[in-house]
Every structure is written in structure tokens, then in C-alpha cells.
CSV table of C-alpha atoms in Angstrom, one decimal:
chain,number,residue,atom,x,y,z
A,266,MET,CA,19.0,15.5,-8.6
A,267,ALA,CA,15.3,15.4,-8.5
A,268,ASN,CA,13.5,18.3,-7.4
A,269,THR,CA,11.8,17.2,-4.3
A,270,ASN,CA,9.9,20.6,-3.7
A,271,GLN,CA,8.0,20.6,-6.9
A,272,TYR,CA,4.8,19.3,-5.3
A,273,ILE,CA,2.6,20.7,-2.6
A,274,ASN,CA,2.8,18.6,0.5
A,275,PRO,CA,1.0,17.1,1.9
A,276,LEU,CA,-0.8,16.7,-1.2
A,277,ILE,CA,-4.1,15.4,0.3
A,278,VAL,CA,-4.9,15.6,3.9
A,279,GLN,CA,-6.5,13.0,6.1
A,280,ARG,CA,-6.0,10.1,3.6
A,281,ALA,CA,-3.5,7.2,4.8
A,282,ASP,CA,-2.4,4.1,2.9
A,283,PRO,CA,-2.3,6.3,-0.3
A,284,TYR,CA,-2.1,4.6,-3.9
A,285,ILE,CA,-1.7,6.3,-7.1
A,286,TYR,CA,-1.8,4.9,-10.6
A,287,LYS,CA,-1.2,6.6,-13.8
A,288,HIS,CA,-3.3,5.2,-16.2
A,289,THR,CA,-2.9,5.1,-20.1
A,290,ASP,CA,-5.8,7.7,-20.6
A,291,GLY,CA,-3.6,10.1,-19.1
A,292,TYR,CA,-5.3,10.4,-15.6
A,293,TYR,CA,-3.7,9.8,-12.3
A,294,TYR,CA,-6.0,7.6,-10.1
A,295,PHE,CA,-6.0,7.8,-6.3
A,296,THR,CA,-7.5,6.0,-3.6
A,297,ALA,CA,-6.7,5.7,0.0
A,298,SER,CA,-8.2,4.7,3.6
A,299,VAL,CA,-10.8,7.2,4.5
A,300,PRO,CA,-10.8,8.4,8.3
A,301,ALA,CA,-14.1,6.6,8.7
A,302,TYR,CA,-13.0,3.4,7.3
A,303,ASN,CA,-16.5,3.0,5.9
A,304,LEU,CA,-16.2,3.1,2.0
A,305,ILE,CA,-13.9,3.1,-1.0
A,306,GLU,CA,-13.5,6.1,-3.0
A,307,ILE,CA,-11.5,7.3,-6.3
A,308,ARG,CA,-10.5,10.6,-7.7
A,309,ARG,CA,-8.8,11.3,-10.7
A,310,ALA,CA,-6.6,14.2,-12.4
A,311,LYS,CA,-4.6,14.8,-15.2
A,312,THR,CA,-1.6,16.0,-12.8
A,313,LEU,CA,-0.6,15.1,-9.5
A,314,ALA,CA,-1.2,18.4,-8.1
A,315,GLY,CA,-4.6,18.3,-9.5
A,316,LEU,CA,-5.7,15.2,-7.4
A,317,ALA,CA,-5.7,17.7,-4.2
A,318,HIS,CA,-8.7,19.3,-5.6
A,319,ALA,CA,-10.1,16.4,-7.6
A,320,ALA,CA,-13.8,15.4,-6.4
A,321,PRO,CA,-13.8,12.0,-4.9
A,322,ARG,CA,-16.3,9.3,-6.1
A,323,THR,CA,-17.5,6.6,-3.7
A,324,ILE,CA,-17.4,3.2,-5.8
A,325,TRP,CA,-18.1,0.8,-2.9
A,326,ARG,CA,-19.8,1.0,0.7
A,327,LYS,CA,-19.3,-1.4,3.5
A,328,HIS,CA,-21.9,-3.9,4.2
A,329,GLU,CA,-24.3,-3.5,7.0
A,330,SER,CA,-23.0,-6.8,8.7
A,331,GLY,CA,-20.7,-9.8,7.7
A,332,PRO,CA,-17.1,-10.0,6.9
A,333,MET,CA,-17.0,-6.6,4.8
A,334,SER,CA,-18.9,-4.5,7.4
A,335,GLN,CA,-16.1,-2.9,9.4
A,336,LEU,CA,-12.7,-1.1,9.4
A,337,ILE,CA,-12.2,-0.9,5.4
A,338,TRP,CA,-8.6,-0.3,5.0
A,339,ALA,CA,-6.0,0.3,2.5
A,340,PRO,CA,-7.8,0.0,-0.9
A,341,GLU,CA,-5.4,-0.3,-4.0
A,342,LEU,CA,-6.6,0.3,-7.6
A,343,HIS,CA,-5.1,-2.0,-10.3
A,344,TYR,CA,-5.7,-2.3,-14.1
A,345,ILE,CA,-5.5,-5.8,-15.3
A,346,ASP,CA,-6.2,-7.2,-18.8
A,347,GLY,CA,-8.6,-4.4,-19.5
A,348,LYS,CA,-10.5,-4.4,-16.3
A,349,TRP,CA,-10.2,-2.5,-12.9
A,350,PHE,CA,-9.8,-4.3,-9.7
A,351,VAL,CA,-9.6,-2.9,-6.1
A,352,TYR,CA,-7.9,-4.9,-3.3
A,353,PHE,CA,-8.9,-3.9,0.3
A,354,ALA,CA,-9.0,-5.4,3.8
A,355,ALA,CA,-12.2,-5.4,6.0
A,356,ALA,CA,-13.4,-7.1,9.2
A,357,GLU,CA,-16.7,-8.5,10.6
A,358,THR,CA,-16.0,-6.5,13.8
A,359,THR,CA,-13.9,-3.7,15.5
A,360,ALA,CA,-13.2,-6.1,18.5
A,361,LEU,CA,-9.8,-7.6,18.8
A,362,ASP,CA,-9.4,-11.5,19.1
A,363,GLU,CA,-7.8,-13.2,22.0
A,364,ASN,CA,-4.4,-12.3,20.7
A,365,GLY,CA,-5.2,-8.7,20.5
A,366,MET,CA,-5.4,-8.8,16.7
A,367,PHE,CA,-7.9,-7.2,14.6
A,368,GLN,CA,-9.9,-9.7,12.3
A,369,HIS,CA,-9.3,-8.6,8.8
A,370,ARG,CA,-9.3,-10.4,5.7
A,371,MET,CA,-8.5,-9.3,2.0
A,372,PHE,CA,-11.3,-8.7,-0.7
A,373,CYS,CA,-11.5,-7.9,-4.4
A,374,ILE,CA,-14.0,-5.8,-6.3
A,375,GLU,CA,-14.0,-5.5,-10.1
A,376,CYS,CA,-15.4,-3.0,-12.8
A,377,ASP,CA,-15.2,-3.6,-16.4
A,378,ALA,CA,-16.2,0.0,-17.3
A,379,GLU,CA,-13.6,2.1,-19.1
A,380,ASN,CA,-14.0,4.8,-16.5
A,381,PRO,CA,-14.0,3.1,-13.2
A,382,MET,CA,-15.5,6.3,-11.4
A,383,GLU,CA,-18.8,6.1,-13.5
A,384,SER,CA,-21.1,4.5,-11.0
A,385,GLU,CA,-21.1,2.1,-7.9
A,386,ASP,CA,-23.3,0.0,-10.1
A,387,ASN,CA,-20.2,-0.9,-12.2
A,388,TRP,CA,-18.3,-2.7,-9.4
A,389,PHE,CA,-19.1,-6.4,-8.4
A,390,GLU,CA,-17.7,-8.3,-5.7
A,391,HIS,CA,-15.5,-11.3,-6.1
A,392,GLY,CA,-15.4,-11.9,-2.2
A,393,GLN,CA,-12.3,-12.8,-0.3
A,394,VAL,CA,-9.2,-13.6,-1.7
A,395,VAL,CA,-8.4,-16.8,0.1
A,396,THR,CA,-4.8,-17.7,1.4
A,397,ASP,CA,-3.6,-21.0,3.1
A,398,LYS,CA,-4.2,-19.6,6.5
A,399,ASP,CA,-7.6,-18.1,8.0
A,400,THR,CA,-5.8,-15.3,10.0
A,401,PHE,CA,-5.4,-11.5,10.0
A,402,CYS,CA,-4.4,-10.4,6.6
A,403,LEU,CA,-4.3,-7.0,4.6
A,404,ASP,CA,-2.5,-4.6,2.4
A,405,ALA,CA,-2.5,-6.6,-0.7
A,406,THR,CA,-0.9,-5.6,-4.0
A,407,CYS,CA,-0.1,-7.1,-7.3
A,408,PHE,CA,2.2,-6.9,-10.0
A,409,GLU,CA,2.9,-8.5,-13.4
A,410,ALA,CA,6.5,-10.3,-14.2
A,411,ASN,CA,7.3,-12.6,-17.1
A,412,ASP,CA,3.6,-13.0,-18.1
A,413,LYS,CA,2.6,-14.1,-14.6
A,414,LEU,CA,0.5,-12.1,-12.1
A,415,TYR,CA,1.9,-11.9,-8.4
A,416,TYR,CA,0.1,-11.1,-5.3
A,417,VAL,CA,1.9,-9.6,-2.3
A,418,TRP,CA,0.5,-9.1,1.1
A,419,ALA,CA,0.9,-9.1,4.8
A,420,GLN,CA,-0.4,-12.0,7.1
A,421,LYS,CA,-0.4,-13.2,10.7
A,422,ASP,CA,1.1,-16.8,11.2
A,423,LYS,CA,0.1,-18.0,14.6
A,424,ALA,CA,3.6,-19.9,14.7
A,425,ILE,CA,5.6,-16.7,14.3
A,426,ARG,CA,5.9,-13.9,16.7
A,427,GLY,CA,4.4,-10.5,15.7
A,428,ASN,CA,1.4,-9.2,13.8
A,429,SER,CA,2.2,-9.8,10.2
A,430,ASN,CA,4.7,-11.1,7.7
A,431,LEU,CA,5.0,-10.6,4.0
A,432,TYR,CA,4.0,-13.4,1.5
A,433,ILE,CA,4.0,-13.7,-2.3
A,434,ALA,CA,2.1,-16.1,-4.6
A,435,GLU,CA,1.3,-16.5,-8.2
A,436,MET,CA,-2.4,-15.8,-9.1
A,437,GLU,CA,-4.7,-17.9,-11.1
A,438,ASN,CA,-6.8,-14.8,-11.9
A,439,PRO,CA,-6.9,-11.5,-10.1
A,440,TRP,CA,-8.7,-12.8,-7.2
A,441,THR,CA,-7.5,-16.4,-6.9
A,442,LEU,CA,-4.2,-17.4,-5.9
A,443,LYS,CA,-2.5,-20.3,-7.8
A,444,THR,CA,0.3,-21.3,-5.8
A,445,LYS,CA,1.1,-21.8,-2.0
A,446,PRO,CA,2.1,-18.5,-0.4
A,447,VAL,CA,5.9,-18.1,0.2
A,448,MET,CA,7.0,-15.9,3.2
A,449,LEU,CA,9.4,-13.3,2.1
A,450,SER,CA,10.0,-11.4,5.2
A,451,LYS,CA,9.0,-11.3,8.9
A,452,PRO,CA,9.7,-8.8,11.5
A,453,GLU,CA,13.2,-9.5,13.0
A,454,PHE,CA,15.4,-6.3,13.1
A,455,ASP,CA,15.2,-3.8,16.1
A,456,TRP,CA,13.6,-1.1,13.7
A,457,GLU,CA,10.9,-3.4,12.8
A,458,ILE,CA,9.7,-4.3,16.1
A,459,ILE,CA,9.1,-1.1,17.9
A,460,GLY,CA,5.5,-1.1,19.6
A,461,PHE,CA,4.4,-4.1,17.3
A,462,TRP,CA,6.0,-6.6,15.4
A,463,VAL,CA,5.1,-5.6,11.9
A,464,ASN,CA,5.7,-6.0,8.1
A,465,GLU,CA,3.1,-4.7,6.2
A,466,GLY,CA,2.4,-2.4,3.3
A,467,PRO,CA,4.1,-3.8,0.3
A,468,ALA,CA,4.9,-1.9,-2.8
A,469,ILE,CA,6.6,-3.1,-5.9
A,470,ILE,CA,8.8,-1.0,-8.5
A,471,HIS,CA,10.6,-2.7,-11.3
A,472,ARG,CA,14.0,-1.0,-12.4
A,473,ASN,CA,17.6,-1.9,-13.5
A,474,GLY,CA,16.9,-5.7,-13.9
A,475,ARG,CA,15.4,-6.0,-10.4
A,476,TYR,CA,12.3,-6.0,-8.4
A,477,PHE,CA,12.2,-3.6,-5.2
A,478,LEU,CA,9.7,-4.5,-2.7
A,479,THR,CA,9.1,-1.7,-0.1
A,480,TYR,CA,7.2,-2.2,3.0
A,481,SER,CA,6.6,-0.7,6.5
A,482,ALA,CA,7.4,-1.9,10.0
A,483,SER,CA,6.8,-1.2,13.5
A,484,ALA,CA,3.8,0.7,15.2
A,485,THR,CA,2.0,3.3,13.2
A,486,ASP,CA,3.5,6.3,15.0
A,487,GLU,CA,6.8,8.1,14.7
A,488,ASN,CA,8.6,4.7,14.7
A,489,TYR,CA,6.8,3.6,11.4
A,490,ALA,CA,9.6,3.1,8.9
A,491,MET,CA,10.1,1.7,5.3
A,492,GLY,CA,12.4,-1.3,4.6
A,493,MET,CA,13.1,-3.1,1.4
A,494,LEU,CA,13.6,-6.5,-0.4
A,495,THR,CA,15.3,-6.9,-3.5
A,496,VAL,CA,15.2,-9.6,-6.2
A,497,LYS,CA,16.5,-10.1,-9.6
A,498,ASP,CA,14.0,-10.0,-12.5
A,499,ASP,CA,15.3,-13.2,-14.2
A,500,VAL,CA,15.0,-15.7,-11.3
A,501,ASP,CA,12.1,-17.6,-9.5
A,502,LEU,CA,10.3,-14.9,-7.7
A,503,LEU,CA,8.6,-17.6,-5.4
A,504,ASP,CA,12.0,-18.7,-4.1
A,505,ALA,CA,12.3,-16.6,-0.9
A,506,SER,CA,16.3,-17.4,-0.8
A,507,ASN,CA,16.5,-15.3,-4.1
A,508,TRP,CA,15.3,-12.3,-2.3
A,509,SER,CA,17.7,-10.0,-0.2
A,510,LYS,CA,16.6,-7.8,2.7
A,511,SER,CA,18.0,-4.4,3.7
A,512,LYS,CA,19.1,-4.6,7.4
A,513,GLU,CA,18.4,-0.9,7.9
A,514,PRO,CA,15.3,1.2,7.0
A,515,VAL,CA,15.3,2.8,3.6
A,516,PHE,CA,12.9,5.6,4.6
A,517,LYS,CA,12.2,6.9,8.2
A,518,SER,CA,11.0,9.8,10.3
A,519,ASP,CA,13.0,13.1,10.1
A,520,LEU,CA,12.7,14.8,13.5
A,521,ALA,CA,14.4,17.8,12.2
A,522,THR,CA,11.5,18.6,9.7
A,523,HIS,CA,8.7,17.2,11.9
A,524,GLN,CA,7.9,14.3,9.7
A,525,TYR,CA,6.9,11.3,11.6
A,526,GLY,CA,6.0,7.7,10.7
A,527,PRO,CA,6.4,7.8,6.8
A,528,GLY,CA,4.9,4.5,5.3
A,529,HIS,CA,2.5,2.4,3.5
A,530,ASN,CA,4.0,3.7,0.2
A,531,SER,CA,3.3,3.2,-3.5
A,532,PHE,CA,4.9,4.1,-6.6
A,533,THR,CA,3.9,6.2,-9.8
A,534,VAL,CA,5.6,8.4,-12.3
A,535,ALA,CA,5.7,12.2,-12.9
A,536,GLU,CA,4.1,14.2,-15.5
A,537,ASP,CA,7.2,14.0,-17.5
A,538,GLY,CA,6.6,10.0,-17.7
A,539,LYS,CA,10.2,9.4,-16.4
A,540,THR,CA,10.7,10.8,-12.8
A,541,ASP,CA,9.9,8.1,-10.4
A,542,ILE,CA,7.4,9.4,-7.6
A,543,MET,CA,7.1,7.8,-4.2
A,544,VAL,CA,3.7,8.2,-2.5
A,545,TYR,CA,3.3,7.6,1.2
A,546,HIS,CA,1.4,9.0,4.4
A,547,CYS,CA,3.1,10.9,7.2
A,548,ARG,CA,2.1,12.9,10.3
A,549,ASP,CA,3.6,16.2,11.5
A,550,TYR,CA,3.4,15.4,15.2
A,551,THR,CA,4.0,12.9,17.5
A,552,GLU,CA,1.6,13.5,20.4
A,553,ILE,CA,-1.2,11.4,19.5
A,554,LYS,CA,-4.4,11.5,21.5
A,555,GLY,CA,-6.2,8.1,22.0
A,556,ASP,CA,-5.7,5.2,19.6
A,557,PRO,CA,-3.3,6.0,16.7
A,558,LEU,CA,-5.6,4.1,14.5
A,559,TYR,CA,-8.4,6.7,14.8
A,560,ASP,CA,-6.1,9.7,14.4
A,561,PRO,CA,-6.9,11.1,11.0
A,562,ASN,CA,-4.0,13.0,10.3
A,563,ARG,CA,-2.0,10.7,8.3
A,564,HIS,CA,-1.6,12.8,5.2
A,565,THR,CA,-0.6,11.7,1.7
A,566,LYS,CA,2.5,13.1,0.3
A,567,VAL,CA,4.4,12.6,-2.9
A,568,GLN,CA,8.1,13.2,-3.7
A,569,PRO,CA,10.5,12.3,-6.6
A,570,PHE,CA,13.4,10.0,-5.8
A,571,THR,CA,16.5,9.0,-7.6
A,572,TRP,CA,18.7,5.9,-8.2
A,573,ASN,CA,22.0,5.2,-6.8
A,574,ASP,CA,25.0,4.1,-9.1
A,575,ASP,CA,24.3,0.5,-8.1
A,576,GLY,CA,20.9,0.6,-9.4
A,577,THR,CA,19.2,0.7,-6.1
A,578,PRO,CA,16.4,3.4,-5.2
A,579,ASN,CA,17.4,6.4,-3.1
A,580,PHE,CA,14.6,7.7,-1.3
A,581,GLY,CA,16.4,10.5,0.6
A,582,LYS,CA,14.2,11.8,3.7
A,583,PRO,CA,10.8,12.9,3.8
A,584,VAL,CA,10.1,16.3,2.4
A,585,PRO,CA,8.9,19.1,4.9
A,586,TYR,CA,5.4,20.3,4.5
A,587,ASN,CA,5.4,23.3,2.3
A,588,TYR,CA,1.8,24.5,1.9
A,589,ASP,CA,0.8,28.1,2.9
């Protein structure tokens, strides 16, 4: 059984939507939403624990106006064909539309330097990642399978109740979709529709002949929880019927240890190169003053997880805070 207390938690305070990538250079790279939602930063360290004290480097700042000028959310750092890419969501305004929705779209920036932290000047904008719907969308991730690059994200469909569903498409290149988006999941179970009808924050891990897609659902308070989709790795990933969806959450709040609303996760591997690590954010209280969106205390946590006999992940419960 993995030692779930081997890391200090929270690892990094006031960083929601955390993403950690272990690169071939031996460094862990970390990015996440910053509380001001005004820039994208990266930090790196040789160990997961070292990320807590690593100096962040700003690689991109929001525009003064236009589609990339407000509410910079959920950056993810990916290394594809020798270049670095960051996916993120941004909006033109903080105002809500006629349906009470934010107005985010998804964007991509690229860096071809060996070290992505060298300078802001090394990053250039590809602009919006365009889908088949001009609606609220966010939380993009990507993964490679069978020599193809796939894009997974959350988006609003005006014909479907709720804020966002999960979609997948093959990519022509890291900033352009090649195929028509396919919906993999929508909010439907009771635990997915508390406060808001939401499926968002997808993350992919490949093990035991399957791809596991975790995601987060419901409002971003103590009701926020993680679900999971599963597909065999030798079938058509763009056929939604090949994916199965867990009816119950696979990771949720633990009231006994005051861990509330765990979610928007990513996956990495421990220093031993073997142990799987889940990265996610969480709060330790439920009484949020004002809009939960602007409460900065969703902290980054990391914990090892194991695998069940049937080859599925066992995430356990959110580990308690253990810092002094």
C-alpha cells in the first residue's frame, strides 16, 4: 500500500487547478490558476516537495483587453514533439451572459526553448483552440494514443442542461482540432448536479490496457467531487459508446478530516519513477465568504494512489493536512 503521508500537504497553498508534469530532464514542472487570475506561471524542482519552495516564473500575462484579458483559468503544461505548450481558458469580461455563464474560450501558447522558464519572450500565442460550438469552454488537456494526439475539454452545449459536458477530438496539431468533437459525458447523476450541473477538469492516465479519464462535477464547494470514465486502449477513442462511466464519485470530500471539494486533478509519478501520484486542489473549510470563485484557499495537494485487482485506480480519501 502506498504511503499517503510521505508528502507535506497542502504542497502549495492558494493554487487551484494544479498540473504537475515530470519531464525527461528530471524536473517536475508545476502550473496552476493563480488567485488573481491574471497570468500564467511555472515553477520547477527536482522533487515534488521542492515545488513548494521553488520560485515561480511568469511566462505569460493577460492582455489589456479582448478575449484573453480576464479570468485566466486552469493552465496545463504539455511537452509535444520537442516543444512546450500551455492550454488555458480566458474571457473577455468578468460579466456573466444572459444564461448566467462566464464567457471563457480556450487558448494555446507555445515555447520551443529547452527550458520553458527562461523568458516570457520565448512564448508565442497560437490564439483560440476552436471547436464546433462558440460557447463557454475550458479545462483543456491532451494525450497521445496510438500515434495520435487527442484533446479533451469541457464545454457548454445550449441544447443540454447544465454548464459543461466533456468532449474529445483528435488534433491536427497541438492547437487545431482535426475531427468533430464527440461528447463523452454530461452531468446526469445526483452527485454531478449539486449547485451546478458540471462536468469539467478532465485528466488522463493510461494503465493496464485502459485509459482512465477523471473529471470533476458539481459546484466548487464541498460538493465538488471526481468521477471517472474508462475505455480500452485498443478501440476507437472517438466512439463514445466505447467509454463507460462510473455511477458514483471516485474521490470526494472527507468530512472527518475536514477535506472539502477535492477535484480538478492531474497525474504524475513519484521520484521513484513507479508510484502514481494524484495532484488536486482542496479546501479545509466549508464556510466560504462571498463568491467561491474568488476564495483563494483551494490548495494544491499530492498523494500516491494504488490499483485494484481489476486494474482500476483506487484513489482512497483525501489525505489530511499534515504541515506544522
